[in-house]
mmCIF file of C-alpha atoms in Angstrom:
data_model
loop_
_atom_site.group_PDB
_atom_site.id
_atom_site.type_symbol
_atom_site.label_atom_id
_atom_site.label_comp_id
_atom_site.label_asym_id
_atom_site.label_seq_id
_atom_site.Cartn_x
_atom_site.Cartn_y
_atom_site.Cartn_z
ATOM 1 C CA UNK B 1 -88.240 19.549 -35.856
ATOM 2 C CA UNK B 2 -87.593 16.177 -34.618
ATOM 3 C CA UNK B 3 -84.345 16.424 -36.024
ATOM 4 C CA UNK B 4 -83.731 19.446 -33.890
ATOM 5 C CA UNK B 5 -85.364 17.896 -30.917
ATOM 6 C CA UNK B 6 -82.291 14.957 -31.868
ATOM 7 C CA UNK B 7 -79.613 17.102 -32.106
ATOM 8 C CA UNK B 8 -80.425 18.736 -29.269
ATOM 9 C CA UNK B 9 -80.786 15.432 -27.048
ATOM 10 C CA UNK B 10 -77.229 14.292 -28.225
ATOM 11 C CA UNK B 11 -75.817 18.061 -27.261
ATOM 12 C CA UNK B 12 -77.258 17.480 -23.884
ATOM 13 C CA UNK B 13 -75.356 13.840 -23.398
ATOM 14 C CA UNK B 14 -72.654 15.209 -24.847
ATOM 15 C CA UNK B 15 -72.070 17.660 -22.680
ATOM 16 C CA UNK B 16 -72.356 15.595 -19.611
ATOM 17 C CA UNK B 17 -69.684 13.404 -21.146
ATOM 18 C CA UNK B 18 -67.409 16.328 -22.135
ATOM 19 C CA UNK B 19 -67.529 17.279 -18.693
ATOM 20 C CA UNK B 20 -66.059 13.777 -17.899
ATOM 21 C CA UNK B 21 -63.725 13.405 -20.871
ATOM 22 C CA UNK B 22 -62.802 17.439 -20.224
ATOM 23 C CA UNK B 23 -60.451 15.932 -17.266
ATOM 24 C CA UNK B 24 -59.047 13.112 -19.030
ATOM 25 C CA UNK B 25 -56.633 12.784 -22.209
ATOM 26 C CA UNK B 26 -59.007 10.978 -24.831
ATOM 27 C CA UNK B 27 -56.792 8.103 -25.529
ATOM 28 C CA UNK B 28 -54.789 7.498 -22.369
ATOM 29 C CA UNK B 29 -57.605 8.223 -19.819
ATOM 30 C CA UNK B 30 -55.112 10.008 -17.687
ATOM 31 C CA UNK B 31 -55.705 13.916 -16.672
ATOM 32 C CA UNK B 32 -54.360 16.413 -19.569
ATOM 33 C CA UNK B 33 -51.317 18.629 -19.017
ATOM 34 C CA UNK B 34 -52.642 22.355 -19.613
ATOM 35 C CA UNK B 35 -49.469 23.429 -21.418
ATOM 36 C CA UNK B 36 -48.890 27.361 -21.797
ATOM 37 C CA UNK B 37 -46.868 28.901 -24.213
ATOM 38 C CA UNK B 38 -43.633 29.091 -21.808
ATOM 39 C CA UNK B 39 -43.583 25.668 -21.702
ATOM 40 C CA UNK B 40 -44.078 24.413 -25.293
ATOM 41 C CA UNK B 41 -40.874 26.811 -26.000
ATOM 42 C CA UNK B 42 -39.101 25.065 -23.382
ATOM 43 C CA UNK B 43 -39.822 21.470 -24.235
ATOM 44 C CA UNK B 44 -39.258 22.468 -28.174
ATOM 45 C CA UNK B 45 -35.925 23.421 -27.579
ATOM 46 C CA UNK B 46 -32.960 21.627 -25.873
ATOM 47 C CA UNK B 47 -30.338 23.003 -22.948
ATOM 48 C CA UNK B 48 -28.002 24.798 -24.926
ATOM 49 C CA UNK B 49 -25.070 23.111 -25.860
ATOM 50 C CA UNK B 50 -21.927 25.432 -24.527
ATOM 51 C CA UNK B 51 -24.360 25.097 -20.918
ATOM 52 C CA UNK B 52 -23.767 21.338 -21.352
ATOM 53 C CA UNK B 53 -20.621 21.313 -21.850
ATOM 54 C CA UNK B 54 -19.487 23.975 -18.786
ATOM 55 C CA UNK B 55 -21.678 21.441 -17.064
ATOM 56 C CA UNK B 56 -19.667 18.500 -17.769
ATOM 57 C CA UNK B 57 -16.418 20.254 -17.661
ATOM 58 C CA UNK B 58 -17.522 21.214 -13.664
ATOM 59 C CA UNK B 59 -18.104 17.697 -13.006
ATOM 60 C CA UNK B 60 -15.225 16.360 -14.584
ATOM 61 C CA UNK B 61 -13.259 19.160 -13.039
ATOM 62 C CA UNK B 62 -14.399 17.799 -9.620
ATOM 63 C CA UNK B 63 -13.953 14.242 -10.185
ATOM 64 C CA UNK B 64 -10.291 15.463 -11.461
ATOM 65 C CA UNK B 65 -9.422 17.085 -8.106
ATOM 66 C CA UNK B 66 -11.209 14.673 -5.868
ATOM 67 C CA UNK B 67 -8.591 11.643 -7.255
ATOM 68 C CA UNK B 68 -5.597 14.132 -6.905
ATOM 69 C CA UNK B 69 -6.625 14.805 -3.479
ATOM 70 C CA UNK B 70 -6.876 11.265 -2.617
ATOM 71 C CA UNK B 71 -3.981 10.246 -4.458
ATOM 72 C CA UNK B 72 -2.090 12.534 -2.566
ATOM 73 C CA UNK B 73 -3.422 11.286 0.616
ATOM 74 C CA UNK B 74 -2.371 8.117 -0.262
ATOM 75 C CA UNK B 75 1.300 9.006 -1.323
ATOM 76 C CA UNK B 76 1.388 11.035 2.351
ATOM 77 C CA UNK B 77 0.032 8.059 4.324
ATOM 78 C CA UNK B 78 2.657 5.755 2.406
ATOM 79 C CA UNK B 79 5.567 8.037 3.009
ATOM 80 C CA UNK B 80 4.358 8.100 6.978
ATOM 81 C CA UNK B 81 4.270 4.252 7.011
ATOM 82 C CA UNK B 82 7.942 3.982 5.619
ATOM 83 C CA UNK B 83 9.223 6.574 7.490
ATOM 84 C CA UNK B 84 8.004 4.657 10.723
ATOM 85 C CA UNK B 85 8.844 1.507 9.685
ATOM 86 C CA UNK B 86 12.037 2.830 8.758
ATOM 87 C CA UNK B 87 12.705 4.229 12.404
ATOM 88 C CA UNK B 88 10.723 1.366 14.178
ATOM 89 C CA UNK B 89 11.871 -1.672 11.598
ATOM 90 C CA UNK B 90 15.236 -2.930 14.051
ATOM 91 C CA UNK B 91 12.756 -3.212 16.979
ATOM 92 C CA UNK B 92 12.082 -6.916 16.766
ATOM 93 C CA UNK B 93 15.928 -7.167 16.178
ATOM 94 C CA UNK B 94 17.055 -5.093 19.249
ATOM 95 C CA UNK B 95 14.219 -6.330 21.641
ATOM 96 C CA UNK B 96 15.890 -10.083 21.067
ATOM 97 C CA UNK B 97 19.641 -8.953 21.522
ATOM 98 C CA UNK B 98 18.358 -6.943 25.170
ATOM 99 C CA UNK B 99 18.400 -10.278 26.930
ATOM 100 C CA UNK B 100 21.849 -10.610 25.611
ATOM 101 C CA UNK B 101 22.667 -7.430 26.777
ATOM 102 C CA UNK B 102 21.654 -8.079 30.184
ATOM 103 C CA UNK B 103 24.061 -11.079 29.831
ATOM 104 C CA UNK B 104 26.991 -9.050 29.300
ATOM 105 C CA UNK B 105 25.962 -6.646 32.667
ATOM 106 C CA UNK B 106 25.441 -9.268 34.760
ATOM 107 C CA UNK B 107 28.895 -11.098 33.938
ATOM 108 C CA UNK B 108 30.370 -7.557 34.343
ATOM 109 C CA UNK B 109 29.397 -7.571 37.731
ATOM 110 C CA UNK B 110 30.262 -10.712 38.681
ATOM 111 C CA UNK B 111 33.454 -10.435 36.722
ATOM 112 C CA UNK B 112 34.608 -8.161 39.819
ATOM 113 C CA UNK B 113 33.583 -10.764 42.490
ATOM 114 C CA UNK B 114 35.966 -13.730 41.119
ATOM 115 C CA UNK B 115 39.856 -13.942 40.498
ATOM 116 C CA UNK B 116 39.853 -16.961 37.965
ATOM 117 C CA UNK B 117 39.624 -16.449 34.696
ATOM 118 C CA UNK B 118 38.415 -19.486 33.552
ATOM 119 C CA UNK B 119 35.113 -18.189 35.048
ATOM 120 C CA UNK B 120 34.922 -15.298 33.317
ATOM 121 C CA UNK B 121 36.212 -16.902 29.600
ATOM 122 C CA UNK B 122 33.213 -19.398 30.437
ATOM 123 C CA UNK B 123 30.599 -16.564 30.672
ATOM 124 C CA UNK B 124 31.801 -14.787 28.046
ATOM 125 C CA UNK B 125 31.701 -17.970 25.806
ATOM 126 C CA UNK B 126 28.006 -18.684 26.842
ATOM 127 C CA UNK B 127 27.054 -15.122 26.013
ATOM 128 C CA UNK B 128 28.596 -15.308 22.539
ATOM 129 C CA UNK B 129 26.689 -18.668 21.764
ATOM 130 C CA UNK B 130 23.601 -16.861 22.893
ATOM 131 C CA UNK B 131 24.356 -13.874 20.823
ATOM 132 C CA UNK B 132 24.774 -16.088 17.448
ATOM 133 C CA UNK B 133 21.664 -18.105 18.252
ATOM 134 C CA UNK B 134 19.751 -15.005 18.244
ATOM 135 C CA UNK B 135 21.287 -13.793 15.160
ATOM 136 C CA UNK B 136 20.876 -16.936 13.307
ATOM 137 C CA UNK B 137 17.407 -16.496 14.476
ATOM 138 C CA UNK B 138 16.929 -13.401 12.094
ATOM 139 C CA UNK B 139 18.734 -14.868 9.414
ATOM 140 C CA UNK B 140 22.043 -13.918 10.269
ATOM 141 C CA UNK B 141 24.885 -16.597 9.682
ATOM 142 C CA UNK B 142 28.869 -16.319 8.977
ATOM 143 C CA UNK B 143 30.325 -16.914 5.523
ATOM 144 C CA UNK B 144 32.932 -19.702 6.275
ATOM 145 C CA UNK B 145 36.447 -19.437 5.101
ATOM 146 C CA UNK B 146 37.925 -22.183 6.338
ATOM 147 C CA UNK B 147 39.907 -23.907 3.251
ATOM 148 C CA UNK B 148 37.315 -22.060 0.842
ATOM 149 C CA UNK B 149 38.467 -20.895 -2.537
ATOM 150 C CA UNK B 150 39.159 -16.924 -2.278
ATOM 151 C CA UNK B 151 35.622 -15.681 -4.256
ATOM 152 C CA UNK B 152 35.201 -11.969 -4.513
ATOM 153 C CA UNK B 153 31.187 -11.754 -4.082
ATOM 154 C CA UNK B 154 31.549 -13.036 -0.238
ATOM 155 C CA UNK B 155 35.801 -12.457 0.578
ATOM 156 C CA UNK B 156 37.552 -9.231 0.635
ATOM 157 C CA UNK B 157 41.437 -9.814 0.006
ATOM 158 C CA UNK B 158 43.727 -7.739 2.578
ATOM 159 C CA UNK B 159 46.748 -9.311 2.504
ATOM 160 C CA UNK B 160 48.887 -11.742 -0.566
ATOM 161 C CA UNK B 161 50.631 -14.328 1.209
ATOM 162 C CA UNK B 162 53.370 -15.319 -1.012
ATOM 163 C CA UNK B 163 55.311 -18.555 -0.988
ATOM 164 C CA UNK B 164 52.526 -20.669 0.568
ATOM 165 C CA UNK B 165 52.972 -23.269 -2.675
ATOM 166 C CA UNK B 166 50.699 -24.323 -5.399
ATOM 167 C CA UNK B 167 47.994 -26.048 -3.460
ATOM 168 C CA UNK B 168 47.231 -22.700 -1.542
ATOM 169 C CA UNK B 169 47.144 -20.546 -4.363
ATOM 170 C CA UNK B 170 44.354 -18.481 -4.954
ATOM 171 C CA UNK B 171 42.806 -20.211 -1.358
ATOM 172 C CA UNK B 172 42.096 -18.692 1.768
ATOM 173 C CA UNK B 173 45.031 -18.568 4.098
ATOM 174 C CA UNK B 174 43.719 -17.208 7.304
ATOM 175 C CA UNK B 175 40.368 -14.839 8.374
ATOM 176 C CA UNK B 176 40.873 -11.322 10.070
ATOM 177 C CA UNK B 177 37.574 -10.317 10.079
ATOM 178 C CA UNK B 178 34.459 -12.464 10.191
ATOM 179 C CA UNK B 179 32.323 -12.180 7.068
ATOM 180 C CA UNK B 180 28.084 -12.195 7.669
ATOM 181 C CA UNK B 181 25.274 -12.976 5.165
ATOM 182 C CA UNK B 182 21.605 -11.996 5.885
ATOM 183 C CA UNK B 183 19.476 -14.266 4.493
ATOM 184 C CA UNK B 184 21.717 -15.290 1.843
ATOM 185 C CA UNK B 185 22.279 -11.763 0.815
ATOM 186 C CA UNK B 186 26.604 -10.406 2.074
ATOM 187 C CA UNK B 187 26.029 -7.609 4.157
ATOM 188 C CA UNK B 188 29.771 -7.916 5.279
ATOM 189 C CA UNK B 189 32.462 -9.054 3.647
ATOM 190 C CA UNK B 190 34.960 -11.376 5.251
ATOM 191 C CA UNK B 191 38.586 -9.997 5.644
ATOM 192 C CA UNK B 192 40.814 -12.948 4.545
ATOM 193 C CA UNK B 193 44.266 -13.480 3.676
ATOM 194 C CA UNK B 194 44.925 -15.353 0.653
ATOM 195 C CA UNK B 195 47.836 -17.668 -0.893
ATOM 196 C CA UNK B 196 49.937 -16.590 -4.187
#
């Protein structure tokens, strides 16, 4: 009987620490996880696969069409930006040739007031120098032809002057239209006569 009266001591303190160790996984001491049958299927078994991969296809579907969305915002916003500068690229050009504009009115008017031409050849002489400042200012300058070899990349040939001898062969004989470079680049040719 003592053995019983034992046994039944150690029930009793076991019970009182099952109900402690009841809340609390044996070798973690955290809480347990009561797990029901649902569950144990679920965490057994993985997402299916074809659900995976409809799930990746979405979001690579909408990371597809958010860069083709934005890519064509950019290519809109880029055509905007050259089609304005396009239309609005001269302005720094024409706002500096306005003052020479108002030049050309004023010496209009005053053109009427006086009789001598001298005057008048003066003003208009002034205004031209003003006119190729501002030009040269933007990178505008004349191709010079004076004595110059005759070279097709800058000259354009109208006229053969024969008979003008061997030392003005192939040369430039005289200029009939003023040739212009911008920035070292011909954007007119320069009308010339040349020797043969």
């Amino acid at each position: 009987m003592e053995e019983k009266e034992i046994n039944k001591e150690q029930e009793e303190t076991l019970t009182d620490k099952e109900a402690v160790v009841e809340d609390t996984d044996e070798k973690t001491d955290e809480p347990r996880e009561e797990v029901t049958e649902g569950q144990t299927e679920e965490a057994g078994e993985e997402k299916d696969p074809l659900e995976l991969a409809n799930e990746q296809i979405a979001d690579l579907k909408d990371k597809y069409l958010r860069q083709v969305a934005e890519f064509d915002n950019y290519r809109k916003r880029t055509l905007r930006e050259r089609a304005e500068l396009i239309l609005n690229g001269g302005e720094k050009v024409i706002t500096s040739l306005l003052p020479v504009l108002d030049d050309m009115e004023r010496a209009i008017a005053n053109g009427a007031k006086t009789e001598d031409p001298n005057v008048l050849r003066e003003g208009m002489e002034l205004i031209y120098h003003k006119l190729t400042k501002v030009l040269e200012g933007h990178g505008v300058n004349k191709i010079d032809t004076k004595d110059a070899d005759f070279d097709t990349d800058i000259h354009e040939a109208v006229a053969m002057v024969p008979g003008m001898g061997d030392d003005k062969k192939g040369k430039v004989i005289d200029c009939l239209a003023t040739g212009y470079k911008l920035n070292d680049k011909v954007i007119r040719h320069a009308k010339v006569a040349v020797g043969s």
